[in-house]
Coordinates of C-alpha atoms and ligand atoms in Angstrom, one line a residue:
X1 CA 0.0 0.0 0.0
X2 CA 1.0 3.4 -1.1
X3 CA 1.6 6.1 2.1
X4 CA 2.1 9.3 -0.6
X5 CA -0.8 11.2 0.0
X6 CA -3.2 11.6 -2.7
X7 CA -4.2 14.9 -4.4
X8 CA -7.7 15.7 -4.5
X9 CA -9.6 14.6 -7.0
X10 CA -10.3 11.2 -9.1
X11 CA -9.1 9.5 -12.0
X12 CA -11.4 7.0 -14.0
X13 CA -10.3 5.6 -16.7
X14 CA -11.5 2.4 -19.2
X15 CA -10.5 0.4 -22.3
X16 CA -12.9 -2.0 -24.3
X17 CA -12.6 -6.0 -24.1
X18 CA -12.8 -6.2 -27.9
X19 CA -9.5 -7.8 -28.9
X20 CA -6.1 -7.4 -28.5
X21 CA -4.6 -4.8 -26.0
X22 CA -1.7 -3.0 -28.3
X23 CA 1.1 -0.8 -28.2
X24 CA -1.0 2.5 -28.7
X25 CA -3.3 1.7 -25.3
X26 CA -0.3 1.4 -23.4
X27 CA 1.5 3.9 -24.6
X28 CA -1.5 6.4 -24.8
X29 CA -3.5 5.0 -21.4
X30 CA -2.2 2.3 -19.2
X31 CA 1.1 3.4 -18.7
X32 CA -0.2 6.6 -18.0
X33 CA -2.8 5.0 -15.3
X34 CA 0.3 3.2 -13.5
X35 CA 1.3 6.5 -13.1
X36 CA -1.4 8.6 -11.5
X37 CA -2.4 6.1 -9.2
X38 CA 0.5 6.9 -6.9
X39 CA -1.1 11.1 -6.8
X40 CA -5.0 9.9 -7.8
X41 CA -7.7 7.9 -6.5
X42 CA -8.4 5.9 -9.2
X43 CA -10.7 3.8 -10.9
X44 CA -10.0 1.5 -14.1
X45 CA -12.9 -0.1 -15.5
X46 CA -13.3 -3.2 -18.2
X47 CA -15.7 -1.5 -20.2
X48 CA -17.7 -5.0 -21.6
X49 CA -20.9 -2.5 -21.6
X50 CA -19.5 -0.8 -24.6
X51 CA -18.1 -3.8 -25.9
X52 CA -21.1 -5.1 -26.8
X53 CA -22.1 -2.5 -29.4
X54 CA -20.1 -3.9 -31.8
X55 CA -21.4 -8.4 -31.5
X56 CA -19.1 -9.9 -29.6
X57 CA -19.3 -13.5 -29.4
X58 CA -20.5 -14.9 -25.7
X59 CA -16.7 -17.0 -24.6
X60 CA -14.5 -14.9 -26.6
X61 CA -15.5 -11.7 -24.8
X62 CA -15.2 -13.3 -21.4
X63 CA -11.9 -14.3 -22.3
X64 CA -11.0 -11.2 -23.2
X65 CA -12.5 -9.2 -20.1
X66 CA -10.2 -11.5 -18.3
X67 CA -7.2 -10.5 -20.5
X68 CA -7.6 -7.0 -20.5
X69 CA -7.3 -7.2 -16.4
X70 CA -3.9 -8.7 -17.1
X71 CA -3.3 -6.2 -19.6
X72 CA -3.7 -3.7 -16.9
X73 CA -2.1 -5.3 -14.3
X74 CA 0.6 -6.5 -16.4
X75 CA 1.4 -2.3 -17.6
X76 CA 1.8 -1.7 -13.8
X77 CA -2.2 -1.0 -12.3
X78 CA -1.8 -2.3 -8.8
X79 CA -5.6 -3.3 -7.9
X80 CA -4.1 -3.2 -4.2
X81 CA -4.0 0.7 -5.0
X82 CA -6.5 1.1 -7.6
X83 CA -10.0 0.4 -8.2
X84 CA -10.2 -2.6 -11.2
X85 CA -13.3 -3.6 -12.2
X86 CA -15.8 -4.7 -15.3
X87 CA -18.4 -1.6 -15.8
X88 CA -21.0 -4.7 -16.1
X89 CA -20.7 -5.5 -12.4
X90 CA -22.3 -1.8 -11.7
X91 CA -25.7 -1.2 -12.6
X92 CA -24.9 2.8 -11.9
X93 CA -23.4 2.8 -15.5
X94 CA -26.7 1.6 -17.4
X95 CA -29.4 3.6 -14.8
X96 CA -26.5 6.6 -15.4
X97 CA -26.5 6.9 -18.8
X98 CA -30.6 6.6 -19.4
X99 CA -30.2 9.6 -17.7
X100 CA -27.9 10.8 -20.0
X101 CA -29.5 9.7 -23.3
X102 CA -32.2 12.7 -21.8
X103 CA -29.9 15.0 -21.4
X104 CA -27.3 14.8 -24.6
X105 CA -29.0 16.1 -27.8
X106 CA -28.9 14.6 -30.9
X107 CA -26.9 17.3 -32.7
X108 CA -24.2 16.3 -30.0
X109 CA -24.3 12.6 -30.9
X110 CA -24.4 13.3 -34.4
X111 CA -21.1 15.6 -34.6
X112 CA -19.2 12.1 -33.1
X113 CA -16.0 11.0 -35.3
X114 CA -15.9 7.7 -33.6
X115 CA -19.5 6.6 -34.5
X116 CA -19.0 7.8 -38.3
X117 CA -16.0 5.8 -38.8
X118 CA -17.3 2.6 -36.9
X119 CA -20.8 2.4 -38.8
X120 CA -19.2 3.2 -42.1
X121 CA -21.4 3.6 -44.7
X122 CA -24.4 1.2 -44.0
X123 CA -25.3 3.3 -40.4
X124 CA -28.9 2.1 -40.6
X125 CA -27.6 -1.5 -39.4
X126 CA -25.8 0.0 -36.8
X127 CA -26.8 -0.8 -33.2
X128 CA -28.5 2.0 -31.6
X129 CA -26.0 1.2 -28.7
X130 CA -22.8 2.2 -30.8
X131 CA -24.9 5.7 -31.6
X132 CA -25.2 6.4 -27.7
X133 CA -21.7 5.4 -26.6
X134 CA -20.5 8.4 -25.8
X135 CA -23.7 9.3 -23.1
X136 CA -22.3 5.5 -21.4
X137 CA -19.3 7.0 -21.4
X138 CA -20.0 10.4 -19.9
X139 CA -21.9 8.3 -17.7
X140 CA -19.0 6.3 -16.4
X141 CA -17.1 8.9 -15.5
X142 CA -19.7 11.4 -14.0
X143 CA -21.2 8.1 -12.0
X144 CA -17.5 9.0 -10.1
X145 CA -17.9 12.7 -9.9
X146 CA -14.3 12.0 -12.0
X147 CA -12.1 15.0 -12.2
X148 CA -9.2 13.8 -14.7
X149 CA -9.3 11.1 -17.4
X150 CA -6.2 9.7 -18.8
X151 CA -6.9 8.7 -22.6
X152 CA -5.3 9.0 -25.7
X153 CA -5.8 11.6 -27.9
X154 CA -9.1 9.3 -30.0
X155 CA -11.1 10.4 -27.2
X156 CA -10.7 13.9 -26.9
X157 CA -14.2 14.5 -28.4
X158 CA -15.9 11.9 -25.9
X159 CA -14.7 13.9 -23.0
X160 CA -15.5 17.1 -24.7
X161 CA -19.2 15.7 -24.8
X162 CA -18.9 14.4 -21.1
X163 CA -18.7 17.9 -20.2
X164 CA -21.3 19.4 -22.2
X165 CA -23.6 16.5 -20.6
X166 CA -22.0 17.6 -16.9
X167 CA -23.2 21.3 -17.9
X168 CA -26.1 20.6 -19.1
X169 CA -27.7 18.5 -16.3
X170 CA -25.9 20.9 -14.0
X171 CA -28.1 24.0 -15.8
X172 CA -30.7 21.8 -16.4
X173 CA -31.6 21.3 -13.0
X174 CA -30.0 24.4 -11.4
X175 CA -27.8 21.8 -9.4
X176 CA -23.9 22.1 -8.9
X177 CA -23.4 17.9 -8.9
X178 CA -20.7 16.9 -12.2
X179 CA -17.3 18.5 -12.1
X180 CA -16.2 19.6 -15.6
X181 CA -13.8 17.0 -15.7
X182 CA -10.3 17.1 -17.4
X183 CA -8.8 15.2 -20.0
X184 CA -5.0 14.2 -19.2
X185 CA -3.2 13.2 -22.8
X186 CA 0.3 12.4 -21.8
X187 CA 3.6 12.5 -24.4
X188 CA 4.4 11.3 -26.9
X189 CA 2.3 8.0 -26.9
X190 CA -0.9 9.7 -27.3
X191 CA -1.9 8.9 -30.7
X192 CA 0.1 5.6 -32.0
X193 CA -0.4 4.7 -35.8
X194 CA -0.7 1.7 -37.7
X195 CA 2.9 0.0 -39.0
X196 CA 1.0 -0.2 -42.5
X197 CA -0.8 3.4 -42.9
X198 CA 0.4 6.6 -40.8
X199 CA -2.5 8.3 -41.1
X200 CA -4.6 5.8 -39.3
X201 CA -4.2 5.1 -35.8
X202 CA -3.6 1.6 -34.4
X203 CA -6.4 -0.3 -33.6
X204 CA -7.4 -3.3 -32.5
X205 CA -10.2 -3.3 -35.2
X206 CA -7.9 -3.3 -37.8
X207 CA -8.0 -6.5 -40.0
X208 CA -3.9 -6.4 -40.7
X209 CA -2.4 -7.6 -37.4
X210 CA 0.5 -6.2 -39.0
X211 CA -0.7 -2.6 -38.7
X212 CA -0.2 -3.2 -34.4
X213 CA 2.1 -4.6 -31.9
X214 CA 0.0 -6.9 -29.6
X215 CA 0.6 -6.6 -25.4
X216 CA 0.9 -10.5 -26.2
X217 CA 3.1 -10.4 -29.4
X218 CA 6.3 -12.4 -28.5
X219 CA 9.2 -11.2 -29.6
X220 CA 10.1 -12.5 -32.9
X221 CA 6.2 -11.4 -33.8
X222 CA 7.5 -8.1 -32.7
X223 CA 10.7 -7.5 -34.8
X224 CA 8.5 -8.9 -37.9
X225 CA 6.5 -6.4 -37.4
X226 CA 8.8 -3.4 -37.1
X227 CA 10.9 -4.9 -39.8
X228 CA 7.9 -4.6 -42.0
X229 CA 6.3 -1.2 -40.6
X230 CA 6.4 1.4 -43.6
X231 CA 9.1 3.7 -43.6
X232 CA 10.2 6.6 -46.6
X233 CA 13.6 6.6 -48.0
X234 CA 15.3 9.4 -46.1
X235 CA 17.4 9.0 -43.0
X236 CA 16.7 10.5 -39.4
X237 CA 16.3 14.1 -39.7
X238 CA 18.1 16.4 -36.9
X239 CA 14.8 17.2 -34.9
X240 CA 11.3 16.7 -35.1
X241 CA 10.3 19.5 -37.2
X242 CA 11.8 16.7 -40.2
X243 CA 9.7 14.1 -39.6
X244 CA 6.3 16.9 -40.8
X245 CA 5.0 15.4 -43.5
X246 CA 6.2 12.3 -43.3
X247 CA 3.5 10.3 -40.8
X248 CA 5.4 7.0 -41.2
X249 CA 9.1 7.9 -40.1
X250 CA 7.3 10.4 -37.3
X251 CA 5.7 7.3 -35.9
X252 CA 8.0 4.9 -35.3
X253 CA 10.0 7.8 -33.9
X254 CA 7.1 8.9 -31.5
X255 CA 7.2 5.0 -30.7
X256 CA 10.5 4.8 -29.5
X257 CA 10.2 8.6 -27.6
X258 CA 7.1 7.6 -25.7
X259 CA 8.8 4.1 -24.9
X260 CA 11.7 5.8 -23.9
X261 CA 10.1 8.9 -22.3
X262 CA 12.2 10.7 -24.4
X263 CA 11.2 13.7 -26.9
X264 CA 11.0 13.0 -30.4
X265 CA 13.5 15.9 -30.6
X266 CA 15.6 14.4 -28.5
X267 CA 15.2 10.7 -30.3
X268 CA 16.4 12.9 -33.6
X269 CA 19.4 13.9 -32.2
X270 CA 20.4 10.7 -31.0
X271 CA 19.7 9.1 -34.5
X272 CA 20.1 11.4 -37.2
X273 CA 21.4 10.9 -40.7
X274 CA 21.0 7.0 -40.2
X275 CA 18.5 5.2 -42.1
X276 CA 15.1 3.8 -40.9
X277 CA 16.7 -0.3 -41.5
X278 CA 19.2 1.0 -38.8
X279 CA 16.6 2.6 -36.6
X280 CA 14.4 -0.2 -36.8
X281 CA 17.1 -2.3 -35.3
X282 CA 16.9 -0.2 -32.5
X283 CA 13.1 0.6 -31.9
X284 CA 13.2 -3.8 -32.1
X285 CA 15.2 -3.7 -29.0
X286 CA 13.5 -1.5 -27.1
X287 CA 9.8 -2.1 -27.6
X288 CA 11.5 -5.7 -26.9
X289 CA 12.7 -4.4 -23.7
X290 CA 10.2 -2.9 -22.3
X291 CA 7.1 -5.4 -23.6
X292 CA 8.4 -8.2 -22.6
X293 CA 8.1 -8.3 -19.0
X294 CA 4.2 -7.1 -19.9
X295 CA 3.7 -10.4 -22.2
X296 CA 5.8 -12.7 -19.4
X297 CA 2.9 -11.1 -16.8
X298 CA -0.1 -11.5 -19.1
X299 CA 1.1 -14.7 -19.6
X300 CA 1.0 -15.5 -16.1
X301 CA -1.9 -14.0 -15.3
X302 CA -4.0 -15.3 -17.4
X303 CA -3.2 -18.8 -16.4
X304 CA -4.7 -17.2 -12.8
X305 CA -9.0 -17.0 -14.3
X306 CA -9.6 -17.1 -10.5
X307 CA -7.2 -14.7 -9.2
X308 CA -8.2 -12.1 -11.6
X309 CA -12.3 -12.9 -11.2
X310 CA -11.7 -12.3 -7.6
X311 CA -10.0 -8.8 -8.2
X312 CA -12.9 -7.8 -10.7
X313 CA -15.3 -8.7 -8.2
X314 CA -13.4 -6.7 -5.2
X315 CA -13.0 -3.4 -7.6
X316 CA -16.8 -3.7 -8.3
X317 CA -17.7 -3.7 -4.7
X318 CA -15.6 -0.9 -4.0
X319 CA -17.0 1.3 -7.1
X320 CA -20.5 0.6 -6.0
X321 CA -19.5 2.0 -3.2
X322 CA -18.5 5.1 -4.3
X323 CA -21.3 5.3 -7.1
X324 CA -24.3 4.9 -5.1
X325 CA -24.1 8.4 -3.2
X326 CA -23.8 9.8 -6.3
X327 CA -26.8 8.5 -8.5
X328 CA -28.9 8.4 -5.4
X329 CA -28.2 12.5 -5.3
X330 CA -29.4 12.7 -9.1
X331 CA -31.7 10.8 -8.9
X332 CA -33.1 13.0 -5.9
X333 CA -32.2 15.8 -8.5
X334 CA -34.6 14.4 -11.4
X335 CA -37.4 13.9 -8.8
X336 CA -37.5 10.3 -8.7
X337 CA -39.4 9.3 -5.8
Ligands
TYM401 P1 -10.3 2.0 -26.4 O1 -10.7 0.7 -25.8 O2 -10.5 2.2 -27.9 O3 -8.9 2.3 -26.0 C1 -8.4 2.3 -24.6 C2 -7.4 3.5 -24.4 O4 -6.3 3.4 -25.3 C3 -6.2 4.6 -26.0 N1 -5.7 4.3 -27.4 C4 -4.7 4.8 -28.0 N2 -3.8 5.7 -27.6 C5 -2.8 6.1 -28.4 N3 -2.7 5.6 -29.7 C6 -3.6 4.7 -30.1 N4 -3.4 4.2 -31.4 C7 -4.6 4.3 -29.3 N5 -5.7 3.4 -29.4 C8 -6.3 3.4 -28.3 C9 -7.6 5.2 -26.1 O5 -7.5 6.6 -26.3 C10 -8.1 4.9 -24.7 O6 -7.6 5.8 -23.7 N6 -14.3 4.9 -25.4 C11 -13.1 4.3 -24.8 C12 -13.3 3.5 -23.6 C13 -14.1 4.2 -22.5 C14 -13.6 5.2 -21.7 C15 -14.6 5.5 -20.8 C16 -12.4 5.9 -21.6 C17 -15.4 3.9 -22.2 N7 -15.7 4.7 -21.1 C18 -14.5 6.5 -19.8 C19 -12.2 6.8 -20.6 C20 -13.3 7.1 -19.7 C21 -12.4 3.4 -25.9 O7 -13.1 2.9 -26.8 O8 -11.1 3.2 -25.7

C-alpha cells in the first residue's frame, strides 16, 4: 500500500474487451494509469458495456475481459492501489446513462467521429448502442464525480461531450453535482499509428495484425512487425520538425520517444542521418525491452482466471461504493421518488 498522499480529485479511466490490447493503449493509457495512481484515487474499469455495441461472441469476450485485467495489471495498475473492475458488475453505469440519453441532444451525438467511422457507410444497421456510446461513457465517469481522465488523444471528443452532458444536467436542474472533468493526454504515446498506414491510428479493429504490436506479441512477432512497418527513404532528420509530412518515419520515432520517455527531438538527435533499416534495429530492442516483461505477466496472469475474477469482483464492490451516493443524489435531482 501506497503512504504518498493523494491529491484531491479522481481519475477513471477504461478500455474496451474487444480484442487485442496493443502498443498504442499502453503507450496512450495504461502506462499513464500506472502512473497517476500513486497522486490519484483511481478507478479502471473493463468496459464490456460498450463492448457489446459492436457483436461480440459470448466465450470470446469473457476471455477477453479477463485479458484486458492482465493487460492492466501486467502495464503496472496495482488493484491493491486502484480500483479494477468490469463496468457490467455496476448497474450505476446503465441507470446513469438513461439519464444521460435525456440530457445529450442529438446534434451532439451526431457531430461524433468515432460513431462515423465505426458504422461506415451502411449506419442504418448500426446498433442503436454504438450511436449512444458516448452518453455511457459520460456516464462512467460522472457516476464517479471523475475530475481527470487519462486517454489518448481518440477520445478527446468523448470527453468534450462528457462535459457538455455535466453542464447541461448541471443548468438543467439548477444543481452544482458533475465536475467539468479534465482530459490528461500524456507524451508522446498519445496517438500511436498503424505500421502499415500513418494516417490511421492503431487499432485493435484493424484486419492487418500487422498494422499493431500486440501486449501478447512475443518477440520474434515483434521485430516482424517493425521490420515490416512502412518507412520513406530518407534517414533520421536532426529534430522533429523533419519528420512533418512524413506520418510513417514520425511514428516509429514517437514509438520509441514515448517508450523511452524521451522527446521526439531528443530521439532525432540521437539518431540522425541514419537510415530507418538502422533505426528499426533499434526501436526492435527496445519495444523488446520494455514489452516483454508485460507479455511474461499476461502470460502468467491469465493462467490465474480465479485470481483475476476475484480482483474484478473486489474493484466492483468498491465502485459501487463510491457510485451509489452519487446516483442516489441525481436521482433526488430528477425527482425520482
Ligand atoms: P479504447 O478501448 O479504444 O482504448 C483504450 C485506451 O487506449 C487509447 N488508445 C490509444 N492511444 C494512443 N494511440 C492509439 N493508437 C490508441 N488506441 C487506443 C484510447 O485513447 C483509450 O484511452 N471509449 C473508450 C473507452 C471508454 C472510456 C470511458 C475511456 C469507455 N468509457 C470512460 C475513458 C473514460 C475506448 O473505446 O477506448
Amino acid at each position: 500500500m501506497t503512504t504518498s498522499p493523494k491529491i484531491s480529485g479522481r481519475v477513471f479511466s477504461g478500455a474496451q474487451p474487444s480484442g487485442n490490447m496493443h502498443l498504442g493503449n499502453y503507450l496512450g493509457a495504461f502506462k499513464n494509469w500506472a502512473r497517476l495512481q500513486d497522486s490519484y484515487e483511481a478507478l479502471y474499469c473493463i468496459v464490456d458495456m460498450h463492448a457489446i455495441t459492436v457483436w461480440q461472441d459470448p466465450l470470446i469476450l469473457q476471455a477477453q475481459i479477463r485479458e484486458a485485467a492482465a493487460a492492466y495489471i501486467a502495464s503496472g495498475v496495482d488493484p491493491a492501489r486502484s480500483i479494477l473492475y468490469n463496468q457490467s458488475k455496476v448497474a450505476g453505469h446503465a441507470e446513469l446513462a438513461w439519464i444521460f440519453n435525456c440530457v445529450a441532444r442529438l446534434g451532439w451525438l451526431n457531430r461524433m467521429t468515432q460513431f462515423k467511422d465505426k458504422a461506415g457507410k451502411n449506419k442504418e444497421k448500426a446498433s442503436v448502442g454504438l450511436y449512444v456510446y458516448p452518453n455511457l461513457m459520460a456516464a462512467d465517469i460522472l457516476l464517479y464525480k471523475a475530475t481527470h481522465v487519462p486517454v489518448g488523444e481518440d477520445q478527446k471528443q468523448h470527453l468534450e461531450l462528457t462535459r457538455d452532458i455535466a453542464q447541461k444536467f448541471n443548468s438543467d436542474y439548477n444543481a452544482d453535482i458533475f465536475p467539468l472533468t479534465e482530459p490528461v493526454i500524456m507524451g508522446e504515446g498519445a496517438r500511436v499509428m498503424s505500421l502499415r498506414d500513418g494516417s490511421k491510428k492503431m487499432s485493435k479493429s484493424d484486419p492487418s495484425d500487422m498494422s499493431r504490436i500486440n501486449l501478447n506479441d512475443n518477440a520474434d512477432t515483434l521485430a516482424a512487425k517493425i521490420r515490416k512497418a512502412r518507412t520513406d527513404a530518407e534517414p533520421l532528420p536532426s529534430d522533429a520538425s523533419g519528420l512533418q509530412g512524413r506520418p510513417e518515419a514520425a511514428n516509429l520515432v514517437g514509438i520509441y520517444a514515448a517508450l523511452m520517455d524521451q522527446s521526439r527531438d531528443s530521439v532525432c538527435a540521437e539518431y540522425e542521418g541514419q537510415g530507418f533499416a538502422e533505426f528499426k534495429k533499434a526501436l526492435t530492442d527496445v519495444v523488446a525491452a520494455k514489452l516483454a516483461p508485460i507479455t511474461e505477466e499476461m502470460a502468467r496472469l491469465q493462467k490465474e482466471p480465479d485470481y483475476i475474477d476475484g480482483i474484478l469482483l473486489d474493484g466492483a464492490e468498491k465502485a459501487r461504493v463510491l457510485a451509489a451516493p452519487v446516483l442516489a443524489e441525481v436521482k433526488r435531482t430528477v425527482g425520482y421518488l
